[in-house]
Amino acid sequence: MVALATNPLDLIEEIAREIANRSNRSYASHVRQIAKVLPEGVSDLYAWLASLDDAAIKELAQKLELIEGKPRPHFTAAVKQARTLALQRQTLAGMPPDFAEALRWAMERAGLGLKALAREVGVDRTTLRKWIRGKGIPSSLRAVERLEAALHLPPGSLAGRLPRFGRQRLEVRGDKTYRAFTRTFLRVASLVRYEVPWADLPPPAREALLREEEERWRRLSHRQIRVRQAQKQTFTLPFRDWPARAREEWNEYVVYASTRPGTGERARRALSGGPLSSRVLRAPTVERELAEMQKFYGYCVRVRGLDPDHLGLNLLTDLSLVRDYLGWRVDRYGDAVPGLTRTEILFIALVKKLHRRYLPVIGLQGDLEGLRELEKRLKAAGLDETEGYHAVEPLLETPDPLGWLAAGIALMLRDLSGRVGDLLAPKVPTSGAAQEALALYRDAVLFWTATAHPLRAKHWYAARLDMDQFREGDFAPGRGHVGRRGGTYYLAYRVEEFKNASSMVFRNLRADDLVEFPLGDPEHPLATLEVEGTRYALNEVFHVYLRGVLPRLAGSLGRPGPLLPLFPGLDSKAQLSGMFRSRSAYVAALPDAPLILPFGPHSLRHIVATSIVKATGSFEAAANVLLDSVEMVVRHYARFAPRDRYRHGWRLYVQTRGGGR
């Protein structure tokens, strides 16, 4: 039995001989010089070599030059080859989670350079260099499989680190967002669950987190299955491809349906005898209706073979055509999922509305009673009520969904305090980490505030601070959305800034009245959070953010006043959604957390409403917090109400009265 070498000097000789046999005999003598610069106390030579980066190797070369009194030009290249051998001895458990880092790691492990690997895989070196630097990813699974074969990796080793192949990008837009979520999850979960950094995590624990992250992307809702099936057979006919007559006809309907009262256009139509809609449609509603018509016309042309020149609203008066279209939509999903969804009902509702209000205006008559009967039959058939909150659905099924959010925010604040110290007297680094610390402070404040006050996304990315009003002490919101009264900050939005401004929710308010949301309400369950034994108040942290963090962020991002974005860098819908999806990893990283996906700001409304309905059984209480209708809450959240709402209601009444009769 041959004894394995364990002495570092013997191992250096072993590596030198292997390099001589593999590639370059002259490098062997340079490798042997490692013994002259080997630090004291190195017990695992291979681990030490594998840990060296290029800067450390350069330092070793400089140290050797001082010892020998002359440079060794090939010493650096020889040590890099020795590092490659050391990396090849590492197991796949040490493979980084990021695709670009994993690719570089695998190339070192296999001893393949850029040129050789590009030739093996069949791609040009420029493309491969982009993959290695994280500036691009392969566009085909076959290319990834060739990479794995060339690098002697098990199937899926690299594909599993790509959002397009190994994991589905559900509810995530863009590779950068996906990478940010995964990196944050792995980094934070290793700290909070195992109390060690990711780099020091034992292989079994590391594999457990990677398996959890892999499993996260395998969940598919019925909606996502339908989308995938629909993408295999696209049939939408874009508006630009409609014949001129159909486009003109639709544009005339848009003018009819969306011209606002009090405008010159509406006055001119009234004077000319043109039709006027009694109800004005919002732009998003018109866009949704156009999307439905593009699909209907696409079916008529691409599936039924209708001549495009025959497209027009008159087709909606053909009840058999409408019925065939809906039947085709349902049948194309097969038996994989229930085919009938709310989308089909919404299409029928659109057709019915046009029959009732607009088609008679332009001289078209349809079978309105037949449409009503068809709608009734479809509803009786039963819709697929698969919940639309797929990203956070596992969270909603827990007894206290809001508790998970609060714990995730506290974890984010804990991570922040590790960077800046006391959150009320932060010491922001002056190095390159400053911007990252400032951004995390901003994101933590926004995540906390948006959970305490679950408004819509627009209220956050469009929020402004009026610098003409902003001062020490109390101040009014002015043209912005932040004020202070009695030392307590509050957010303020005009009624007209709410999506449902014309609904019964705001019936007693004028369009320019302010709706306020205090940040220092002592009765609010999220007014304070505990972070490692210290209790922080949202109002106080928000004060530090406004006075210290916001000015630095605004300056670095070039956001001048006088109407300053309240959250610079998140003042667009895409930026805001990206932040929430990446930072939601803090919730996912909690011990025993449900297997959630990255979620956006609107999911906070689902979580808060579900928690209120579960705790109180009151749909009205949830509607009050969401500033929405009771009907909407019942439609979306009734399934979370206590089963015995009758007894639950009496218990709440007794609790409200203090427990007495």
XYZ file of C-alpha atoms in Angstrom:
661
model
C 0.000 0.000 0.000
C 1.451 3.359 -1.062
C 1.308 6.113 1.536
C -0.124 9.431 0.357
C 2.091 12.487 0.727
C 0.969 14.935 3.414
C 4.118 16.993 3.962
C 3.806 20.325 2.060
C 7.292 19.944 0.546
C 6.456 16.449 -0.709
C 3.183 17.751 -2.136
C 4.995 20.588 -3.941
C 7.282 18.014 -5.560
C 4.261 15.905 -6.482
C 2.588 18.901 -8.157
C 5.818 19.825 -9.987
C 6.100 16.329 -11.475
C 2.436 16.315 -12.513
C 2.788 19.687 -14.272
C 5.926 18.437 -16.025
C 4.031 15.391 -17.290
C 0.914 17.332 -18.265
C 2.115 20.471 -19.960
C 5.459 22.216 -19.514
C 8.564 20.616 -18.046
C 10.226 23.997 -17.525
C 7.387 25.053 -15.198
C 8.212 22.214 -12.800
C 11.355 23.941 -11.523
C 9.395 27.156 -10.955
C 6.718 25.286 -9.000
C 9.388 23.886 -6.683
C 10.256 27.471 -5.680
C 6.869 27.712 -3.926
C 8.636 26.127 -0.954
C 10.674 29.337 -0.527
C 7.590 31.560 -0.143
C 5.202 29.126 1.545
C 3.659 30.832 4.624
C 4.184 29.190 7.990
C 1.371 27.077 9.352
C -0.025 25.877 5.998
C -1.321 22.402 6.780
C -3.382 21.839 3.624
C -1.304 22.824 0.614
C -4.063 22.151 -1.905
C -6.603 24.275 -0.004
C -4.042 27.101 0.244
C -3.256 26.964 -3.478
C -6.956 26.863 -4.388
C -7.591 29.978 -2.288
C -4.981 32.107 -4.081
C -6.258 34.858 -6.338
C -4.154 36.581 -9.001
C -3.138 39.391 -6.641
C -1.897 36.896 -4.030
C 0.131 35.034 -6.674
C 1.703 38.313 -7.768
C 2.700 39.023 -4.152
C 4.354 35.584 -3.939
C 6.344 36.365 -7.101
C 7.527 39.664 -5.615
C 8.500 37.923 -2.382
C 10.486 35.298 -4.312
C 12.271 38.034 -6.261
C 13.401 39.618 -2.979
C 14.677 36.262 -1.722
C 16.529 35.295 -4.914
C 17.594 38.789 -5.917
C 16.258 38.391 -9.450
C 12.840 37.949 -11.077
C 11.426 34.629 -12.279
C 9.261 35.602 -15.296
C 7.435 32.253 -15.457
C 6.863 31.761 -11.725
C 3.419 33.417 -11.811
C 2.206 31.197 -14.664
C 3.596 28.100 -12.930
C 1.789 28.889 -9.667
C -1.449 29.424 -11.596
C -1.068 25.940 -13.053
C -0.489 24.607 -9.554
C -3.646 26.414 -8.447
C -5.530 24.769 -11.311
C -4.414 21.341 -10.113
C -5.542 22.193 -6.590
C -8.931 23.349 -7.832
C -9.354 20.122 -9.778
C -9.129 18.234 -6.517
C -12.021 20.185 -5.049
C -15.437 18.553 -5.090
C -18.471 19.983 -6.856
C -19.743 21.114 -3.453
C -17.348 24.016 -3.793
C -18.840 25.128 -7.096
C -20.109 28.744 -6.807
C -23.872 29.292 -7.241
C -23.484 32.043 -9.846
C -23.141 30.844 -13.449
C -20.188 33.082 -14.409
C -18.262 32.256 -11.239
C -19.053 28.554 -11.651
C -17.812 28.634 -15.252
C -14.502 30.218 -14.228
C -14.190 27.707 -11.393
C -14.843 24.781 -13.743
C -12.298 26.037 -16.283
C -9.645 26.225 -13.574
C -10.641 22.782 -12.368
C -10.399 21.299 -15.864
C -7.244 23.189 -16.764
C -8.824 24.635 -19.914
C -8.117 28.140 -21.136
C -10.397 30.489 -23.041
C -9.169 29.523 -26.504
C -9.267 25.769 -25.898
C -12.729 25.815 -24.320
C -14.155 28.027 -27.073
C -12.864 25.537 -29.641
C -14.311 22.568 -27.708
C -17.741 24.159 -27.313
C -17.900 25.691 -30.777
C -18.356 29.345 -29.829
C -16.161 32.342 -30.498
C -13.862 33.618 -27.781
C -15.673 36.964 -27.455
C -18.922 35.207 -26.569
C -17.237 32.893 -24.087
C -15.420 35.826 -22.498
C -18.792 37.548 -21.916
C -20.112 34.428 -20.191
C -17.043 34.237 -17.962
C -17.329 37.900 -16.979
C -21.050 37.668 -16.251
C -21.968 40.049 -19.076
C -24.078 37.498 -20.903
C -25.405 33.954 -20.706
C -25.785 31.177 -23.296
C -28.856 31.485 -25.480
C -29.302 27.730 -25.964
C -29.360 24.772 -23.635
C -27.262 22.798 -26.120
C -24.361 25.230 -25.670
C -24.537 24.772 -21.896
C -24.530 20.997 -22.292
C -21.412 21.240 -24.493
C -19.759 23.368 -21.804
C -20.524 20.728 -19.171
C -19.116 17.956 -21.378
C -15.932 19.878 -22.201
C -15.366 20.706 -18.531
C -16.098 17.130 -17.363
C -19.054 18.225 -15.240
C -22.161 16.189 -14.424
C -25.219 17.106 -16.543
C -27.048 20.098 -15.101
C -24.091 21.433 -13.109
C -23.963 24.644 -15.126
C -27.521 24.569 -16.459
C -28.793 24.537 -12.888
C -27.102 27.880 -12.337
C -28.875 29.529 -15.239
C -32.327 31.081 -14.801
C -33.407 29.997 -18.279
C -32.676 26.287 -17.973
C -32.043 24.983 -14.464
C -34.663 27.140 -12.774
C -37.711 28.879 -14.133
C -37.745 32.663 -13.731
C -41.206 32.892 -12.230
C -42.288 36.380 -11.167
C -38.752 37.621 -11.870
C -37.877 40.026 -14.654
C -34.285 40.038 -15.835
C -31.243 37.999 -14.989
C -29.789 40.634 -12.653
C -32.813 40.475 -10.376
C -32.652 36.707 -10.298
C -28.973 36.678 -9.406
C -29.498 39.289 -6.698
C -32.219 37.200 -5.036
C -30.184 33.979 -5.141
C -26.992 35.590 -3.884
C -28.796 37.329 -1.040
C -30.667 34.164 -0.104
C -27.522 32.009 0.026
C -25.504 34.657 1.868
C -28.146 35.537 4.458
C -29.507 32.007 4.952
C -26.018 30.673 5.716
C -25.587 33.389 8.356
C -28.998 33.186 9.989
C -29.465 29.408 9.823
C -25.907 28.167 10.332
C -24.231 31.277 11.814
C -21.272 31.089 9.420
C -20.537 32.872 6.118
C -21.306 31.053 2.880
C -17.595 30.540 2.203
C -17.192 28.660 5.506
C -20.370 26.618 5.204
C -19.783 22.840 5.418
C -20.564 20.989 2.164
C -23.720 19.250 3.513
C -25.230 22.561 4.642
C -24.247 24.221 1.384
C -25.864 21.431 -0.609
C -29.029 21.742 1.490
C -29.363 25.447 0.658
C -28.645 24.831 -3.013
C -31.289 22.089 -3.119
C -33.793 24.441 -1.508
C -32.959 27.125 -4.048
C -33.291 24.591 -6.876
C -36.660 23.398 -5.609
C -37.945 26.966 -5.395
C -38.073 27.314 -9.175
C -39.923 24.080 -9.878
C -43.329 25.250 -8.677
C -45.716 26.031 -11.499
C -49.183 27.459 -11.071
C -52.026 26.683 -13.450
C -51.613 30.173 -14.855
C -47.953 29.551 -15.676
C -48.733 26.190 -17.287
C -51.336 27.899 -19.456
C -48.893 30.647 -20.422
C -46.295 28.095 -21.482
C -48.838 26.211 -23.530
C -50.074 29.426 -25.133
C -46.535 30.437 -26.073
C -46.238 27.288 -28.184
C -49.046 28.534 -30.429
C -49.164 32.310 -30.527
C -52.174 33.713 -32.324
C -52.445 37.374 -31.322
C -52.770 39.786 -34.250
C -51.006 43.048 -33.274
C -52.918 46.279 -33.814
C -50.348 47.463 -36.367
C -51.225 44.447 -38.560
C -54.947 45.178 -38.605
C -56.349 46.539 -41.869
C -56.801 50.308 -41.952
C -60.586 50.100 -41.617
C -60.381 47.967 -38.453
C -57.794 50.311 -36.914
C -59.928 53.376 -37.662
C -62.989 51.645 -36.231
C -61.175 50.835 -32.986
C -59.659 54.311 -32.672
C -63.148 55.769 -32.992
C -64.315 53.520 -30.151
C -61.369 54.629 -27.979
C -62.271 58.293 -28.516
C -65.898 57.496 -27.684
C -65.025 55.539 -24.528
C -62.155 57.558 -23.050
C -62.832 61.233 -23.808
C -63.063 62.915 -20.405
C -65.884 65.312 -19.487
C -64.913 68.971 -19.608
C -62.415 68.545 -22.438
C -62.574 70.350 -25.762
C -62.698 67.037 -27.629
C -65.839 65.966 -25.790
C -67.437 69.363 -26.389
C -66.698 69.163 -30.126
C -68.183 65.663 -30.316
C -71.308 66.885 -28.541
C -71.704 69.808 -30.949
C -71.146 67.614 -34.006
C -73.673 65.043 -32.837
C -71.040 62.358 -32.236
C -71.762 59.586 -29.722
C -70.686 60.181 -26.104
C -70.068 57.469 -23.527
C -71.811 57.913 -20.191
C -68.889 56.188 -18.452
C -65.303 57.169 -19.208
C -62.775 54.335 -19.359
C -59.302 54.637 -17.847
C -56.314 54.111 -20.147
C -55.353 50.714 -18.579
C -58.898 49.438 -19.205
C -58.738 50.489 -22.852
C -55.372 48.719 -23.185
C -56.808 45.502 -21.726
C -59.753 45.651 -24.108
C -57.414 46.153 -27.065
C -55.379 43.123 -25.949
C -58.555 41.001 -25.952
C -59.515 42.205 -29.427
C -56.010 41.474 -30.755
C -56.417 37.878 -29.580
C -59.918 37.570 -31.029
C -58.876 38.962 -34.413
C -55.777 36.755 -34.330
C -57.993 33.692 -33.891
C -60.223 34.791 -36.748
C -57.288 35.237 -39.164
C -54.708 32.663 -38.054
C -56.944 29.848 -36.859
C -60.183 30.292 -38.792
C -58.479 31.612 -41.944
C -60.629 34.732 -42.250
C -59.521 37.377 -44.749
C -57.937 40.227 -42.687
C -59.857 42.784 -44.751
C -63.069 41.401 -43.238
C -62.036 42.185 -39.652
C -64.349 44.504 -37.757
C -66.535 44.853 -34.682
C -69.389 43.308 -36.653
C -67.740 39.910 -36.034
C -68.714 40.242 -32.373
C -72.374 40.050 -33.374
C -71.812 36.462 -34.602
C -72.566 34.503 -31.428
C -71.467 31.181 -32.936
C -68.054 32.679 -33.807
C -67.660 34.021 -30.266
C -68.637 30.618 -28.845
C -66.190 28.788 -31.148
C -63.387 31.169 -30.158
C -63.912 30.526 -26.452
C -64.161 26.783 -27.057
C -60.865 26.822 -28.951
C -59.176 28.718 -26.106
C -60.369 26.167 -23.568
C -59.505 23.090 -25.655
C -55.912 24.060 -26.441
C -54.814 23.396 -22.846
C -55.929 19.771 -23.013
C -56.368 18.089 -19.643
C -53.222 19.560 -18.066
C -55.141 22.321 -16.273
C -58.713 23.618 -16.168
C -59.032 25.756 -19.283
C -61.804 28.123 -18.220
C -60.488 31.156 -16.351
C -61.587 34.647 -15.460
C -59.988 35.842 -18.718
C -62.690 34.121 -20.775
C -65.372 35.693 -18.589
C -63.756 39.116 -19.036
C -63.847 38.677 -22.814
C -67.558 37.863 -22.663
C -68.066 40.910 -20.429
C -66.311 43.103 -23.026
C -68.440 41.733 -25.866
C -71.594 42.176 -23.784
C -70.659 45.775 -22.938
C -70.042 46.602 -26.592
C -73.391 45.049 -27.527
C -75.191 47.055 -24.892
C -73.512 50.455 -25.312
C -71.468 50.945 -28.465
C -72.514 48.611 -31.260
C -76.053 50.068 -31.454
C -74.483 53.543 -31.716
C -72.668 52.519 -34.923
C -75.683 50.668 -36.303
C -74.838 47.075 -35.328
C -77.255 44.759 -33.571
C -76.314 41.529 -31.822
C -77.829 38.807 -29.680
C -77.467 40.354 -26.218
C -79.701 37.747 -24.584
C -77.670 34.984 -26.191
C -74.481 36.496 -24.767
C -75.995 36.683 -21.308
C -77.005 33.047 -21.511
C -73.494 32.067 -22.679
C -71.944 34.015 -19.796
C -74.315 32.321 -17.351
C -73.408 28.874 -18.684
C -69.676 29.561 -18.480
C -69.948 30.697 -14.878
C -72.012 27.617 -14.063
C -69.283 25.423 -15.608
C -66.881 26.702 -12.960
C -63.748 28.787 -13.279
C -60.240 27.742 -12.410
C -59.868 29.640 -9.160
C -56.152 28.912 -8.836
C -54.830 31.773 -6.766
C -52.968 34.495 -8.583
C -50.508 35.072 -5.762
C -48.202 32.237 -6.753
C -44.989 33.864 -5.532
C -46.226 34.180 -1.922
C -48.943 31.518 -1.852
C -46.982 29.251 0.565
C -46.691 32.255 2.890
C -50.429 32.929 2.764
C -51.144 29.374 3.891
C -49.327 29.924 7.210
C -51.211 31.087 10.335
C -49.510 34.511 10.403
C -48.265 35.639 6.960
C -47.569 39.178 8.179
C -45.325 37.783 10.910
C -42.998 36.370 8.249
C -42.768 39.770 6.594
C -41.970 41.468 9.902
C -39.264 38.878 10.630
C -37.794 39.343 7.145
C -37.656 43.122 7.591
C -36.003 42.676 10.995
C -33.434 40.414 9.341
C -32.783 43.074 6.699
C -32.298 45.657 9.455
C -29.936 43.266 11.228
C -27.883 42.933 8.052
C -27.923 46.719 7.708
C -26.754 47.246 11.298
C -23.822 44.949 10.559
C -22.738 47.460 7.913
C -23.521 50.805 9.566
C -23.826 50.025 13.286
C -26.608 51.786 15.196
C -29.443 52.472 12.760
C -30.185 55.783 14.487
C -26.549 56.924 14.264
C -25.287 55.076 11.190
C -21.613 55.116 10.277
C -21.751 54.703 6.521
C -18.469 53.391 5.063
C -16.430 55.844 3.029
C -15.116 53.123 0.727
C -16.787 51.558 -2.286
C -19.227 49.835 0.085
C -20.864 53.190 0.894
C -23.325 53.094 -1.996
C -24.353 49.544 -1.137
C -24.945 50.481 2.515
C -26.971 53.559 1.548
C -29.073 51.512 -0.877
C -29.748 48.843 1.763
C -30.816 51.542 4.258
C -33.203 52.981 1.646
C -34.588 49.556 0.738
C -35.105 48.525 4.362
C -36.983 51.760 5.123
C -39.160 51.356 2.030
C -39.857 47.648 2.645
C -40.843 48.422 6.239
C -42.976 51.441 5.323
C -44.710 49.650 2.440
C -45.571 46.720 4.704
C -46.955 49.030 7.385
C -48.954 50.916 4.741
C -49.658 48.523 1.822
C -50.339 51.083 -0.884
C -49.981 50.453 -4.591
C -46.626 50.487 -6.363
C -47.218 53.901 -7.926
C -47.497 55.504 -4.494
C -43.897 54.478 -3.824
C -42.037 55.044 -7.074
C -43.854 58.351 -7.650
C -43.464 59.577 -4.033
C -41.705 62.936 -3.703
C -40.294 65.128 -0.943
C -40.977 68.841 -1.414
C -37.634 70.444 -0.543
C -39.282 73.881 -0.392
C -41.315 72.628 2.594
C -38.760 70.274 4.167
C -37.184 71.727 7.326
C -36.333 70.961 10.945
C -39.434 70.412 13.029
C -42.902 70.109 11.550
C -43.648 70.780 7.889
C -46.472 70.291 5.397
C -46.278 67.964 2.373
C -46.652 70.857 -0.057
C -46.462 69.411 -3.554
C -44.825 66.252 -2.196
C -45.993 63.268 -0.191
C -44.225 63.591 3.180
C -45.105 65.801 6.121
C -44.408 66.004 9.844
C -46.752 66.933 12.654
C -45.962 66.836 16.367
C -42.702 65.020 15.652
C -44.450 62.232 13.726
C -43.853 61.807 10.021
C -46.727 60.904 7.751
C -47.245 60.082 4.101
C -49.940 62.061 2.312
C -51.579 61.360 -1.046
C -54.324 63.257 -2.794
C -57.505 61.319 -3.504
C -56.979 61.744 -7.241
C -53.713 59.782 -6.921
C -55.579 56.592 -6.008
C -56.556 54.111 -8.702
C -60.117 53.883 -7.345
C -60.520 57.605 -6.645
C -64.053 57.624 -8.078
C -65.230 54.640 -6.022
C -67.399 54.654 -2.906
C -64.261 54.327 -0.767
C -63.550 58.045 -1.232
C -67.129 59.236 -1.737
C -66.937 61.862 1.048
C -63.644 63.375 -0.142
C -62.710 65.805 -2.881
C -60.084 65.029 -5.522
C -57.454 67.270 -3.883
C -58.108 66.139 -0.285
C -55.160 64.433 1.427
C -55.273 60.892 2.800
C -52.629 60.530 5.516
C -50.649 57.502 6.696
C -48.761 58.144 9.973
C -45.414 56.440 10.567
C -45.517 56.823 14.341
C -48.926 55.401 15.271
C -48.308 53.623 18.627
C -51.217 51.232 17.973
C -49.850 50.040 14.637
C -48.438 46.476 14.916
C -45.432 47.385 12.745
C -44.630 50.752 14.337
C -41.579 49.171 16.014
C -39.349 46.175 15.315
C -36.710 44.500 17.462
C -33.239 43.956 16.017
C -30.837 41.925 18.174
C -32.248 43.236 21.440
C -32.692 46.844 20.296
C -36.170 48.142 19.551
C -36.343 50.552 16.626
C -39.307 52.763 15.748
C -40.214 53.272 12.105
C -40.715 56.994 12.696
C -37.172 57.371 14.099
C -35.497 55.313 11.372
C -37.437 57.263 8.739
C -36.160 60.502 10.324
C -32.540 59.338 9.997
C -33.217 58.280 6.425
C -34.639 61.676 5.449
C -31.919 63.699 7.182
C -28.816 61.630 6.475
C -29.270 58.880 3.906
C -31.614 60.463 1.350
C -29.406 63.527 0.633
C -26.342 61.347 -0.004
C -28.269 58.958 -2.231
C -29.887 61.775 -4.184
C -26.518 63.458 -4.670
C -24.759 60.314 -5.849
C -27.577 59.463 -8.276
C -27.965 63.008 -9.590
C -31.528 63.525 -8.351
C -31.901 67.280 -7.647
C -34.847 69.051 -5.992
C -37.073 70.845 -5.379
C -39.358 67.797 -5.792
C -36.947 65.078 -4.726
C -37.771 61.376 -5.263
C -38.457 59.979 -1.810
C -36.582 56.815 -2.760
C -33.910 57.782 -5.339
C -32.951 54.936 -7.610
C -36.382 53.357 -7.130
C -38.386 56.090 -8.836
C -39.620 53.908 -11.686
C -41.908 50.903 -11.608
C -39.216 48.556 -12.936
C -36.634 49.698 -10.371
C -39.119 49.385 -7.518
C -40.217 45.888 -8.549
C -36.610 44.788 -8.969
C -35.734 45.946 -5.468
C -38.644 44.128 -3.830
C -37.936 40.930 -5.725
C -34.269 40.914 -4.758
C -34.802 41.966 -1.119
C -37.620 39.446 -0.623
C -34.750 36.968 -0.271
C -34.529 38.089 3.374
C -37.958 36.545 3.989
C -36.988 33.392 2.077
C -33.782 33.077 4.135
C -35.574 32.855 7.497
C -35.316 29.467 9.249
C -38.198 27.166 8.243
C -39.514 29.814 5.831
C -42.112 28.646 3.284
C -40.714 28.088 -0.192
C -41.650 31.462 -1.666
C -40.530 33.011 -4.931
C -39.229 36.566 -5.332
C -42.230 38.863 -4.987
C -43.062 42.418 -5.954
C -44.634 45.294 -4.002
C -48.224 44.299 -4.809
C -47.753 41.017 -2.944
C -47.539 43.030 0.283
C -51.218 43.873 -0.169
C -52.064 40.178 -0.508
C -50.066 39.287 2.601
C -51.521 42.085 4.741
C -55.117 41.459 3.628
C -54.805 37.713 4.188
C -53.377 38.259 7.675
C -56.200 40.622 8.659
C -58.916 38.296 7.355
C -57.350 35.326 9.143
C -56.991 37.187 12.427
C -60.296 39.070 12.482
C -62.607 37.279 10.066
C -63.588 40.777 8.944
C -63.589 41.574 5.247
C -64.373 45.192 6.055
C -61.250 45.535 8.223
C -59.076 44.306 5.346
C -60.904 46.599 2.905
C -60.259 49.579 5.188
C -56.517 48.893 5.247
C -56.311 48.323 1.484
C -58.602 51.303 0.817
C -60.630 49.078 -1.465
C -64.134 47.653 -1.605
C -65.456 44.874 0.599
C -66.564 43.061 -2.561
C -62.983 42.955 -3.812
C -61.739 41.572 -0.494
C -64.448 38.905 -0.437
C -63.632 37.889 -4.011
C -59.911 37.468 -3.335
C -59.549 36.567 0.337
C -62.750 34.857 1.517
C -60.974 31.504 1.403
C -58.761 32.650 4.297
C -61.604 33.616 6.637
C -62.219 31.484 9.760
C -64.577 28.627 8.970
C -66.924 29.473 11.816
C -67.226 33.197 11.138
C -70.435 33.371 13.193
C -68.770 32.431 16.490
C -65.623 34.303 15.509
C -67.664 37.485 15.092
C -69.128 37.213 18.598
C -65.687 36.549 20.086
C -64.370 39.717 18.440
C -67.307 41.665 19.814
C -66.577 40.434 23.339
C -62.862 41.231 22.961
C -63.679 44.740 21.761
C -65.798 45.338 24.862
C -62.968 44.178 27.104
C -64.128 40.618 27.676
C -67.322 41.391 29.608
C -70.972 40.881 28.755
